[in-house]
PDB file of C-alpha atoms in Angstrom:
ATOM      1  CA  UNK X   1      -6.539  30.577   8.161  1.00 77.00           C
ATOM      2  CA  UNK X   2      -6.046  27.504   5.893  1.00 86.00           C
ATOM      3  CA  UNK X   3      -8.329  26.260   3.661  1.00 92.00           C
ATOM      4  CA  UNK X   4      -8.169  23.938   0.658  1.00 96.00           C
ATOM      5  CA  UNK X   5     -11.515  23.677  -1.767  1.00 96.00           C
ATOM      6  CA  UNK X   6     -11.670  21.170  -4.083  1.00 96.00           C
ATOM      7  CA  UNK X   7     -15.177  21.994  -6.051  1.00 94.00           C
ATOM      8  CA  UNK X   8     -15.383  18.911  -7.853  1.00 96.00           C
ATOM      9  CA  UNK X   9     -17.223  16.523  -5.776  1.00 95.00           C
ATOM     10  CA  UNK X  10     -17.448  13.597  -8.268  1.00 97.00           C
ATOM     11  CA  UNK X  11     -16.317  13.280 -11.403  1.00 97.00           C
ATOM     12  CA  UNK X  12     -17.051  10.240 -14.339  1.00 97.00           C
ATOM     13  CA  UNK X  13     -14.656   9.848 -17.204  1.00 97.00           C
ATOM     14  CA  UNK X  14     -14.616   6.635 -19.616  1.00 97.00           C
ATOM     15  CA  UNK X  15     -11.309   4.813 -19.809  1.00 97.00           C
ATOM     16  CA  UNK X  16      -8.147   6.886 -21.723  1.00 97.00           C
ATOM     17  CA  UNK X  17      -9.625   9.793 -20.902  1.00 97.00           C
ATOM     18  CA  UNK X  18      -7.764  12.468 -19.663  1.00 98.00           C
ATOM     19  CA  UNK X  19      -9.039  14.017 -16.298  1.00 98.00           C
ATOM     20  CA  UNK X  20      -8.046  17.308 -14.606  1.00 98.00           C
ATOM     21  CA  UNK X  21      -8.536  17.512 -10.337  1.00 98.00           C
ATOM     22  CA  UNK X  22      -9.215  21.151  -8.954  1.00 98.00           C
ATOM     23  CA  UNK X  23      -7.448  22.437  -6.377  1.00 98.00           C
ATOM     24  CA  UNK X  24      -7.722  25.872  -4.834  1.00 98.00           C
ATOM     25  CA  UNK X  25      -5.956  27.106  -1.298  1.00 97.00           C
ATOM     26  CA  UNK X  26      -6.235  29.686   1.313  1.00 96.00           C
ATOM     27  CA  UNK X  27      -2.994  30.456   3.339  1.00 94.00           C
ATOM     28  CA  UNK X  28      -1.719  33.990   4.939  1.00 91.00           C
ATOM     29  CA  UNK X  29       1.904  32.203   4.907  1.00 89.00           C
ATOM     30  CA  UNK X  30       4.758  33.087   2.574  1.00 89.00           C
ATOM     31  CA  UNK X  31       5.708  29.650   3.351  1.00 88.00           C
ATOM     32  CA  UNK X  32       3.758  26.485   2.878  1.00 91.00           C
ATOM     33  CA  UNK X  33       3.470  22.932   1.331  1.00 90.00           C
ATOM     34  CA  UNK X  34       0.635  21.440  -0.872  1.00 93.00           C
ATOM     35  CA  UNK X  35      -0.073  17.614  -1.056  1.00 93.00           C
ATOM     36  CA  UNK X  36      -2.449  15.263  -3.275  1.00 95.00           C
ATOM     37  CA  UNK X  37      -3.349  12.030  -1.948  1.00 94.00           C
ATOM     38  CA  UNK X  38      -5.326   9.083  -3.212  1.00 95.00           C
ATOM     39  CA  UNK X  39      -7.295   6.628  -1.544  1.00 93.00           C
ATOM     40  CA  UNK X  40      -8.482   3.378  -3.116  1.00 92.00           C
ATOM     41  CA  UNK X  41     -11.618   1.947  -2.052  1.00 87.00           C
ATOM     42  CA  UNK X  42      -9.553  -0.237   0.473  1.00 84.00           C
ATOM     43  CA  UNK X  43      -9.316   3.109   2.214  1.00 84.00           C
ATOM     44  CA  UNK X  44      -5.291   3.831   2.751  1.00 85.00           C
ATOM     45  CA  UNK X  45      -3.846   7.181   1.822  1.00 89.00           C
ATOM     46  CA  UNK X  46      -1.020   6.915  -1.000  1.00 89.00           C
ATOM     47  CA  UNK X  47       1.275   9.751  -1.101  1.00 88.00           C
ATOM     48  CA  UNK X  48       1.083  11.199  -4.705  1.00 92.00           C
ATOM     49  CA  UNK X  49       3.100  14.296  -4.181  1.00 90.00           C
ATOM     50  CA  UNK X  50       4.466  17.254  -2.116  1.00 88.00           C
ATOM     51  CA  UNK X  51       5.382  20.529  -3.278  1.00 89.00           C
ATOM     52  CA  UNK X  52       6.520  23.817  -1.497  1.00 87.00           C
ATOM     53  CA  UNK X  53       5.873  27.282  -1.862  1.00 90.00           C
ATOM     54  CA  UNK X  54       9.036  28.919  -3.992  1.00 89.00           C
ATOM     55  CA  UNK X  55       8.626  25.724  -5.906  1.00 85.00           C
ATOM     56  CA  UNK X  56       6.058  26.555  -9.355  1.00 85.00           C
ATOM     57  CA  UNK X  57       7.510  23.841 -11.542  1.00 84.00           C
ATOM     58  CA  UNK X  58       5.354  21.825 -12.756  1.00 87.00           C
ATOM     59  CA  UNK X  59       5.922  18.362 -12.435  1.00 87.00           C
ATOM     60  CA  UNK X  60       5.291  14.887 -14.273  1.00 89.00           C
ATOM     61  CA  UNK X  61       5.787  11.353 -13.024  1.00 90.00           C
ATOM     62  CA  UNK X  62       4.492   9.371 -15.668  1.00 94.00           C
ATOM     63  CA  UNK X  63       0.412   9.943 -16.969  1.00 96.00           C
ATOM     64  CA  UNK X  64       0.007  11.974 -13.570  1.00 96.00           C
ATOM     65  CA  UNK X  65       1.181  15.841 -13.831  1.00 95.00           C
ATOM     66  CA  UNK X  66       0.564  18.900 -11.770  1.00 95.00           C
ATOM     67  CA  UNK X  67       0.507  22.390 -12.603  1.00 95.00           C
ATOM     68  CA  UNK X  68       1.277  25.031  -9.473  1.00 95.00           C
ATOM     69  CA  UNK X  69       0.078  28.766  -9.939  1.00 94.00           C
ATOM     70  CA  UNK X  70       0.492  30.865  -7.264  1.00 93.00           C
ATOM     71  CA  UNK X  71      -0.891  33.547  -9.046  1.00 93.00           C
ATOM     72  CA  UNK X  72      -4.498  31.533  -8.994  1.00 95.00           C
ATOM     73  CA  UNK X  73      -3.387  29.863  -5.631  1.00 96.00           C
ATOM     74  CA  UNK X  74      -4.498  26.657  -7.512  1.00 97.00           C
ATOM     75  CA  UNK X  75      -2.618  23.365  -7.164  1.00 96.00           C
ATOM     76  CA  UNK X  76      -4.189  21.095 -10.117  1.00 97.00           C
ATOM     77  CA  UNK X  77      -3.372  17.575 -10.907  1.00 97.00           C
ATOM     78  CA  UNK X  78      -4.100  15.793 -14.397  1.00 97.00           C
ATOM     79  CA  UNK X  79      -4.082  11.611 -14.969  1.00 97.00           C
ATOM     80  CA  UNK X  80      -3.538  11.427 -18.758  1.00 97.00           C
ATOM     81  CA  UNK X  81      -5.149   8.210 -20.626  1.00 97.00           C
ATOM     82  CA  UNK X  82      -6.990   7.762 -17.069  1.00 97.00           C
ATOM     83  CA  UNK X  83      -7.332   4.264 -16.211  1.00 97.00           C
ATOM     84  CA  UNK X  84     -10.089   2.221 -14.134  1.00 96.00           C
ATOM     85  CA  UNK X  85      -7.378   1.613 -11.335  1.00 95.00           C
ATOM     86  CA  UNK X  86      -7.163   5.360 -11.466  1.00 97.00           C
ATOM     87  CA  UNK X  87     -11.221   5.393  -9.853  1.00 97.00           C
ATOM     88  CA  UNK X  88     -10.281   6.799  -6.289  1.00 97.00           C
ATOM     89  CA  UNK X  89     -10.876   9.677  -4.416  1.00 96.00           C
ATOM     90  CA  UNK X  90      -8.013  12.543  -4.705  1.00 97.00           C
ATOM     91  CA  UNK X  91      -7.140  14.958  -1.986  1.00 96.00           C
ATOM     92  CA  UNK X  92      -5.878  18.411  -1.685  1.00 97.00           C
ATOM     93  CA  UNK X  93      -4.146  19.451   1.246  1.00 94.00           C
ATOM     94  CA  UNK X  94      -2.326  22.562   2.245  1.00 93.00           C
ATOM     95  CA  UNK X  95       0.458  22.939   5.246  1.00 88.00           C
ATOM     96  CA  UNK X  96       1.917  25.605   6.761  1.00 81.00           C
ATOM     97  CA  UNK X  97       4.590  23.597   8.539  1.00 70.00           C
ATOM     98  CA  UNK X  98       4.710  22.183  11.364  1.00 64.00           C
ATOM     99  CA  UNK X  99       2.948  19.012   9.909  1.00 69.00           C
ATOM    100  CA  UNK X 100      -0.304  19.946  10.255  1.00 80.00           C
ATOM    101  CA  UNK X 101      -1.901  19.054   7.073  1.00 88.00           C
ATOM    102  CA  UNK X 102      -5.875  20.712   6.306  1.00 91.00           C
ATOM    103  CA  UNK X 103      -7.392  18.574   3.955  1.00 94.00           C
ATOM    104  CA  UNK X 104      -9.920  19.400   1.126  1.00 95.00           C
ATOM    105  CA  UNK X 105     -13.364  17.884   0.776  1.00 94.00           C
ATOM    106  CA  UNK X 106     -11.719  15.101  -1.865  1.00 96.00           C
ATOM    107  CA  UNK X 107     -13.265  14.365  -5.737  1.00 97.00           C
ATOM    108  CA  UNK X 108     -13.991  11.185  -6.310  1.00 97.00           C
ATOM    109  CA  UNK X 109     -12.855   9.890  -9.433  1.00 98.00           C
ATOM    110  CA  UNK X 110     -14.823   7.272 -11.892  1.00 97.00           C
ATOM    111  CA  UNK X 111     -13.086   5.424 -14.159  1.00 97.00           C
ATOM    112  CA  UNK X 112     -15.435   3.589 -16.982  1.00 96.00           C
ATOM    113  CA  UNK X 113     -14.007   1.085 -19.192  1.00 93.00           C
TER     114      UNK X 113
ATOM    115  CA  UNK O   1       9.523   4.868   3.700  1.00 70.00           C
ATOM    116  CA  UNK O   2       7.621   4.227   6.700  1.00 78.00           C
ATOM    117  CA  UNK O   3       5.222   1.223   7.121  1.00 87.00           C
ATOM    118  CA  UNK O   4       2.419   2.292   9.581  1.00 91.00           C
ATOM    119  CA  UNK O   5       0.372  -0.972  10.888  1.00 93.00           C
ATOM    120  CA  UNK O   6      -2.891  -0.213  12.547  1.00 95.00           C
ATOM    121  CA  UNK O   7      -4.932  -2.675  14.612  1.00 96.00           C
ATOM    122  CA  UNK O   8      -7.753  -3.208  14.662  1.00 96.00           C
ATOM    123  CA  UNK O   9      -8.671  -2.800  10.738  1.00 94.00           C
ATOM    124  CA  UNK O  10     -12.087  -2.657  11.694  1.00 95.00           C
ATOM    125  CA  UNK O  11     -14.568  -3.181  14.780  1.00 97.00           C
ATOM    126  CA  UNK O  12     -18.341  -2.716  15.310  1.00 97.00           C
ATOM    127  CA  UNK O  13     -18.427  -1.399  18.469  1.00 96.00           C
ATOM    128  CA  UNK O  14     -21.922  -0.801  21.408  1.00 96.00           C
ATOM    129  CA  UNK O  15     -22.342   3.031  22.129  1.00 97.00           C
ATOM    130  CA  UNK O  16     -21.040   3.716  25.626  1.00 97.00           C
ATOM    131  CA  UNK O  17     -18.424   1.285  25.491  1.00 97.00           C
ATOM    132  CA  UNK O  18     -14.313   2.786  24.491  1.00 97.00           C
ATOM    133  CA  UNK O  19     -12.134   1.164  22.273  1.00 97.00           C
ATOM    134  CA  UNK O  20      -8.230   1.730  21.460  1.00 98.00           C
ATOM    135  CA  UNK O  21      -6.624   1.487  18.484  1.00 98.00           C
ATOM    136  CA  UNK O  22      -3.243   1.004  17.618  1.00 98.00           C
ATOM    137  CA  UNK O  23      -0.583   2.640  15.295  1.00 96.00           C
ATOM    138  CA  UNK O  24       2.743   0.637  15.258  1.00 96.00           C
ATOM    139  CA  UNK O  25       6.070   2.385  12.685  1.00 93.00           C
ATOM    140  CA  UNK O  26       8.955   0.306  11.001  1.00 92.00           C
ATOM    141  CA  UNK O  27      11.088   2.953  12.242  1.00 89.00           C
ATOM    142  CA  UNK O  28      11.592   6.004  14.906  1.00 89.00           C
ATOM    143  CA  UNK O  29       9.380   8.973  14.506  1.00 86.00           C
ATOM    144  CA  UNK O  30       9.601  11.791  15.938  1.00 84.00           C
ATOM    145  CA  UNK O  31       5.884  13.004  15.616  1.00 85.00           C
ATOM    146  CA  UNK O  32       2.877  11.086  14.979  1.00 91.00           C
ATOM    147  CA  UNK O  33      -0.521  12.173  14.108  1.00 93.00           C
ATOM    148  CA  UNK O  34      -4.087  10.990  14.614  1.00 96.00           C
ATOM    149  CA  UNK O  35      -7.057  11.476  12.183  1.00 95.00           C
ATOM    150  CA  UNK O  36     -10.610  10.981  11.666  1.00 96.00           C
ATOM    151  CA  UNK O  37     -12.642  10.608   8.478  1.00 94.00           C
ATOM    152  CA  UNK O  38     -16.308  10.786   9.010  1.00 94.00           C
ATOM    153  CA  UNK O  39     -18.370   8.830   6.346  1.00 90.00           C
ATOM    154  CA  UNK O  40     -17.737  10.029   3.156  1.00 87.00           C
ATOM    155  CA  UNK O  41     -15.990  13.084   4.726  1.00 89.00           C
ATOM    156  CA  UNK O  42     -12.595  14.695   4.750  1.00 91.00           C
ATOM    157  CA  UNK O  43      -9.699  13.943   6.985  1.00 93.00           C
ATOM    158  CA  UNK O  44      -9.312  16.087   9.904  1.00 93.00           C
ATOM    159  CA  UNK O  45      -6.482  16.262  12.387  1.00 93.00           C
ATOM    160  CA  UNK O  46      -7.636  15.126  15.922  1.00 96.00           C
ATOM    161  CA  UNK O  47      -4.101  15.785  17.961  1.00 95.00           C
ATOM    162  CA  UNK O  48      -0.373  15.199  17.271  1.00 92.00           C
ATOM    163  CA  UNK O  49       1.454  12.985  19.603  1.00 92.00           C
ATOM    164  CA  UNK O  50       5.204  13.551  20.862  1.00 85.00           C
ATOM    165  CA  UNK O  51       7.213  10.838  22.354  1.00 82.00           C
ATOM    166  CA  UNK O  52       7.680  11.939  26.519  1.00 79.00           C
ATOM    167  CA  UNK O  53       4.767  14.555  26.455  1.00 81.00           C
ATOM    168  CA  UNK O  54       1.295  14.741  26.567  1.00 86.00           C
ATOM    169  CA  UNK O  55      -0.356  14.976  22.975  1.00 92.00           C
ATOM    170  CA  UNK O  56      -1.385  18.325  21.673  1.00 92.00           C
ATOM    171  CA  UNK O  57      -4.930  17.975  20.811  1.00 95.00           C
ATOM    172  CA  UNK O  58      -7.197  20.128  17.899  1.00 93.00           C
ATOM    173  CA  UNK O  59      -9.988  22.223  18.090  1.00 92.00           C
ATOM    174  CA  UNK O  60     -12.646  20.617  18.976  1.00 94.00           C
ATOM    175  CA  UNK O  61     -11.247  17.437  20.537  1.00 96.00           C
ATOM    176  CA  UNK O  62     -10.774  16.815  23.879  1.00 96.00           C
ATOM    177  CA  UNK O  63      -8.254  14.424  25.906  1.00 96.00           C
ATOM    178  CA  UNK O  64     -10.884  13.347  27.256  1.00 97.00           C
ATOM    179  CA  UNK O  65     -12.681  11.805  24.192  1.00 97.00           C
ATOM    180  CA  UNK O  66      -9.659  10.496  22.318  1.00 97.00           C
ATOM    181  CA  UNK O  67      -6.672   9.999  24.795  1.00 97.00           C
ATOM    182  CA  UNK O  68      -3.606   9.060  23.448  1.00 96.00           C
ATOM    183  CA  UNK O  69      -0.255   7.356  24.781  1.00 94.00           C
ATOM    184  CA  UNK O  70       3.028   7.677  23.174  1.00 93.00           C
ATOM    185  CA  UNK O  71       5.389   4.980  25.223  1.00 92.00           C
ATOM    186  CA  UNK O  72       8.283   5.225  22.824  1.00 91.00           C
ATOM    187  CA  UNK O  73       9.310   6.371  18.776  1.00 91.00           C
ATOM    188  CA  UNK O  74       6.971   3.639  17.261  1.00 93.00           C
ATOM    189  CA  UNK O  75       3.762   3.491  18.968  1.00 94.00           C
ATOM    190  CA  UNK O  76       0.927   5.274  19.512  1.00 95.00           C
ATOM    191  CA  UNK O  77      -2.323   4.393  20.580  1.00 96.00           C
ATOM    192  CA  UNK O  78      -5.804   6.345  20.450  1.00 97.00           C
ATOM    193  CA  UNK O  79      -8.864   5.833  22.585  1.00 98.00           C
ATOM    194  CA  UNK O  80     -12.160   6.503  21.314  1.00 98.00           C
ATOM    195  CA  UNK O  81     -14.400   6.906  25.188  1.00 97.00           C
ATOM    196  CA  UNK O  82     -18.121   6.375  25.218  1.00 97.00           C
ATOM    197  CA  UNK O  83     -18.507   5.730  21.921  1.00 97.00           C
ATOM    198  CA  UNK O  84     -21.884   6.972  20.103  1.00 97.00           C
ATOM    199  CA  UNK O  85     -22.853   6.847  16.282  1.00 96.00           C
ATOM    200  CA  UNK O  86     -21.407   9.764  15.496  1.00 95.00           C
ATOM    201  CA  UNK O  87     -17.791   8.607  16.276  1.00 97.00           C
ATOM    202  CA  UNK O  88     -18.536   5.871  13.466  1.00 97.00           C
ATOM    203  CA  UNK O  89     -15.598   7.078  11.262  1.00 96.00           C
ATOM    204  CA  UNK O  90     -12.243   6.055   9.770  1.00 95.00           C
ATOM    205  CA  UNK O  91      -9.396   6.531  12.212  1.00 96.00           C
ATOM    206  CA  UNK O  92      -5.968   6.883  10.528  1.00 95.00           C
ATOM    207  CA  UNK O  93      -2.009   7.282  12.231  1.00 94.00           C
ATOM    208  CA  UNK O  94       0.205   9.289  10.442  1.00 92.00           C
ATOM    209  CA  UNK O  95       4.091  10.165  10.700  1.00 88.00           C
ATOM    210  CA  UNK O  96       6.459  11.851   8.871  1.00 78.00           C
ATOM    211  CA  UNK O  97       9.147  11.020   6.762  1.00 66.00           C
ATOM    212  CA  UNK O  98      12.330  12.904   8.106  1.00 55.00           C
ATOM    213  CA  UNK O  99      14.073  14.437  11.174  1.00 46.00           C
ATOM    214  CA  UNK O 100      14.489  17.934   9.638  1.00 46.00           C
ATOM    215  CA  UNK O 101      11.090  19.463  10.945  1.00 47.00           C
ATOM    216  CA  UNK O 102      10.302  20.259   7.852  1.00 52.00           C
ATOM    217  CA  UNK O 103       7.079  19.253   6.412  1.00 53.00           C
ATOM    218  CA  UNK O 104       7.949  16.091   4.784  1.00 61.00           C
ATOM    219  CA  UNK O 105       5.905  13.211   3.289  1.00 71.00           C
ATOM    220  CA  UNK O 106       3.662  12.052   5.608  1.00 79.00           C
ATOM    221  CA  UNK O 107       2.906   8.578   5.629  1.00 84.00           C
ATOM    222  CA  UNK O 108      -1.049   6.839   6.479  1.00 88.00           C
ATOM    223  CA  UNK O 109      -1.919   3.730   7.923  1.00 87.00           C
ATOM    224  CA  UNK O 110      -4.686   1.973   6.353  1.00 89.00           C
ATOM    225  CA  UNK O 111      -7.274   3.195   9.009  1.00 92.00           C
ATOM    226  CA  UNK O 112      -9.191   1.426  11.406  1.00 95.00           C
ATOM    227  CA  UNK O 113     -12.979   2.027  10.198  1.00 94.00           C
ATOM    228  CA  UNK O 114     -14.872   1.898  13.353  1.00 96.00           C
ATOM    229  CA  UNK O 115     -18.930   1.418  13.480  1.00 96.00           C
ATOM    230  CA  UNK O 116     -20.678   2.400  16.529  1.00 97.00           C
ATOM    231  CA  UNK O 117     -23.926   0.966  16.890  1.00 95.00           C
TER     232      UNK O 117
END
């Protein structure tokens, strides 16, 4: 069965921080996709990023990176010099396609300035 | 990408009473999907809804709890029947970027945050 944990319930950082989001999954599938999503306190989902299975680069778009281990089954995702527009909570989420997507508990991130 | 518009944004709602909310695309979609996040919860699939058939609904929901039409490639709509407190929750529409069946981006909505007094 799927699972995603994301341990970190909450998680305060002062301004230019940098921040690292945990992500850990449970899947029986060869083949699968992992997701992290933000929401703002006005409550809409933004899209941050989809990766698949035979895919362990790790990527960067701009102070956001993620790092994808297979060998940890972790899916972690790091906002460098963390801003206060950064405060939101983050989601995991793991699918095994078919476009089902299981969603972790979330972190909610606090930005100080 | 896809622009999901969701009506209402919000409602306070009387337990027993149903309310429908709906989930309008900028574009054709094959699949769309429903969600619900409970207060200060995760998100958590309630059924996915194909154009011409009857939605396929998760464990733990029931048709008869959260129907759901799907007239054409746009629009979807989701009932929440006899409403009590515990359905107080964020309802979100989702669809997919893509054709290819392949687990794309999937796009949200902005919710509909529903209280149920």
């Amino acid at each position: 069965a799927q699972k995603v944990t994301q341990a970190q319930t909450e998680i305060s950082v002062v301004e230019k921080e940098d921040v690292t989001l945990d992500c850990v999954y449970e899947t029986r599938d060869t083949t699968y996709y992992l997701f992290w999503y933000k929401q703002p306190p006005s409550g809409e989902l933004v899209f941050l990023i989809r990766r698949n299975s035979f895919d362990e680069q790790n990527e960067i778009s701009g102070r956001y990176s993620w790092n994808f281990q297979k060998s940890t089954s972790s899916f972690n995702f790091t906002i460098t010099a963390s801003q206060v527009v950064d405060s939101a909570v983050y989601f995991c989420a793991l699918s095994e396609g078919g476009n089902k997507l299981v969603f972790g508990a979330g972190t909610i991130l606090r930005v100080k300035s | 990408s896809a622009v999901i518009s969701q009506k209402p944004s919000r409602d306070i709602c009387q337990r027993g009473t149903s309310l429908t909310i709906q989930c309008q695309v900028d574009s054709q979609v094959t699949m769309m999907f429903w969600y619900r996040q409970q207060p200060g919860q995760s998100l958590t699939l309630i059924a996915t809804a194909n154009q011409g058939s009857e939605a396929t609904y998760e464990s733990g929901f029931v048709i008869d709890k959260f129907p759901i039409s799907r007239p054409n490639l746009t629009f979807s709509t989701l009932t929440v029947s006899n409403m009590s407190p515990e359905d107080s929750s964020i309802y979100l529409c989702s669809v997919e970027d893509g054709w290819t069946g392949d687990t794309g981006e999937l796009f949200f909505g902005e919710g509909s945050r529903l209280t149920v007094l």
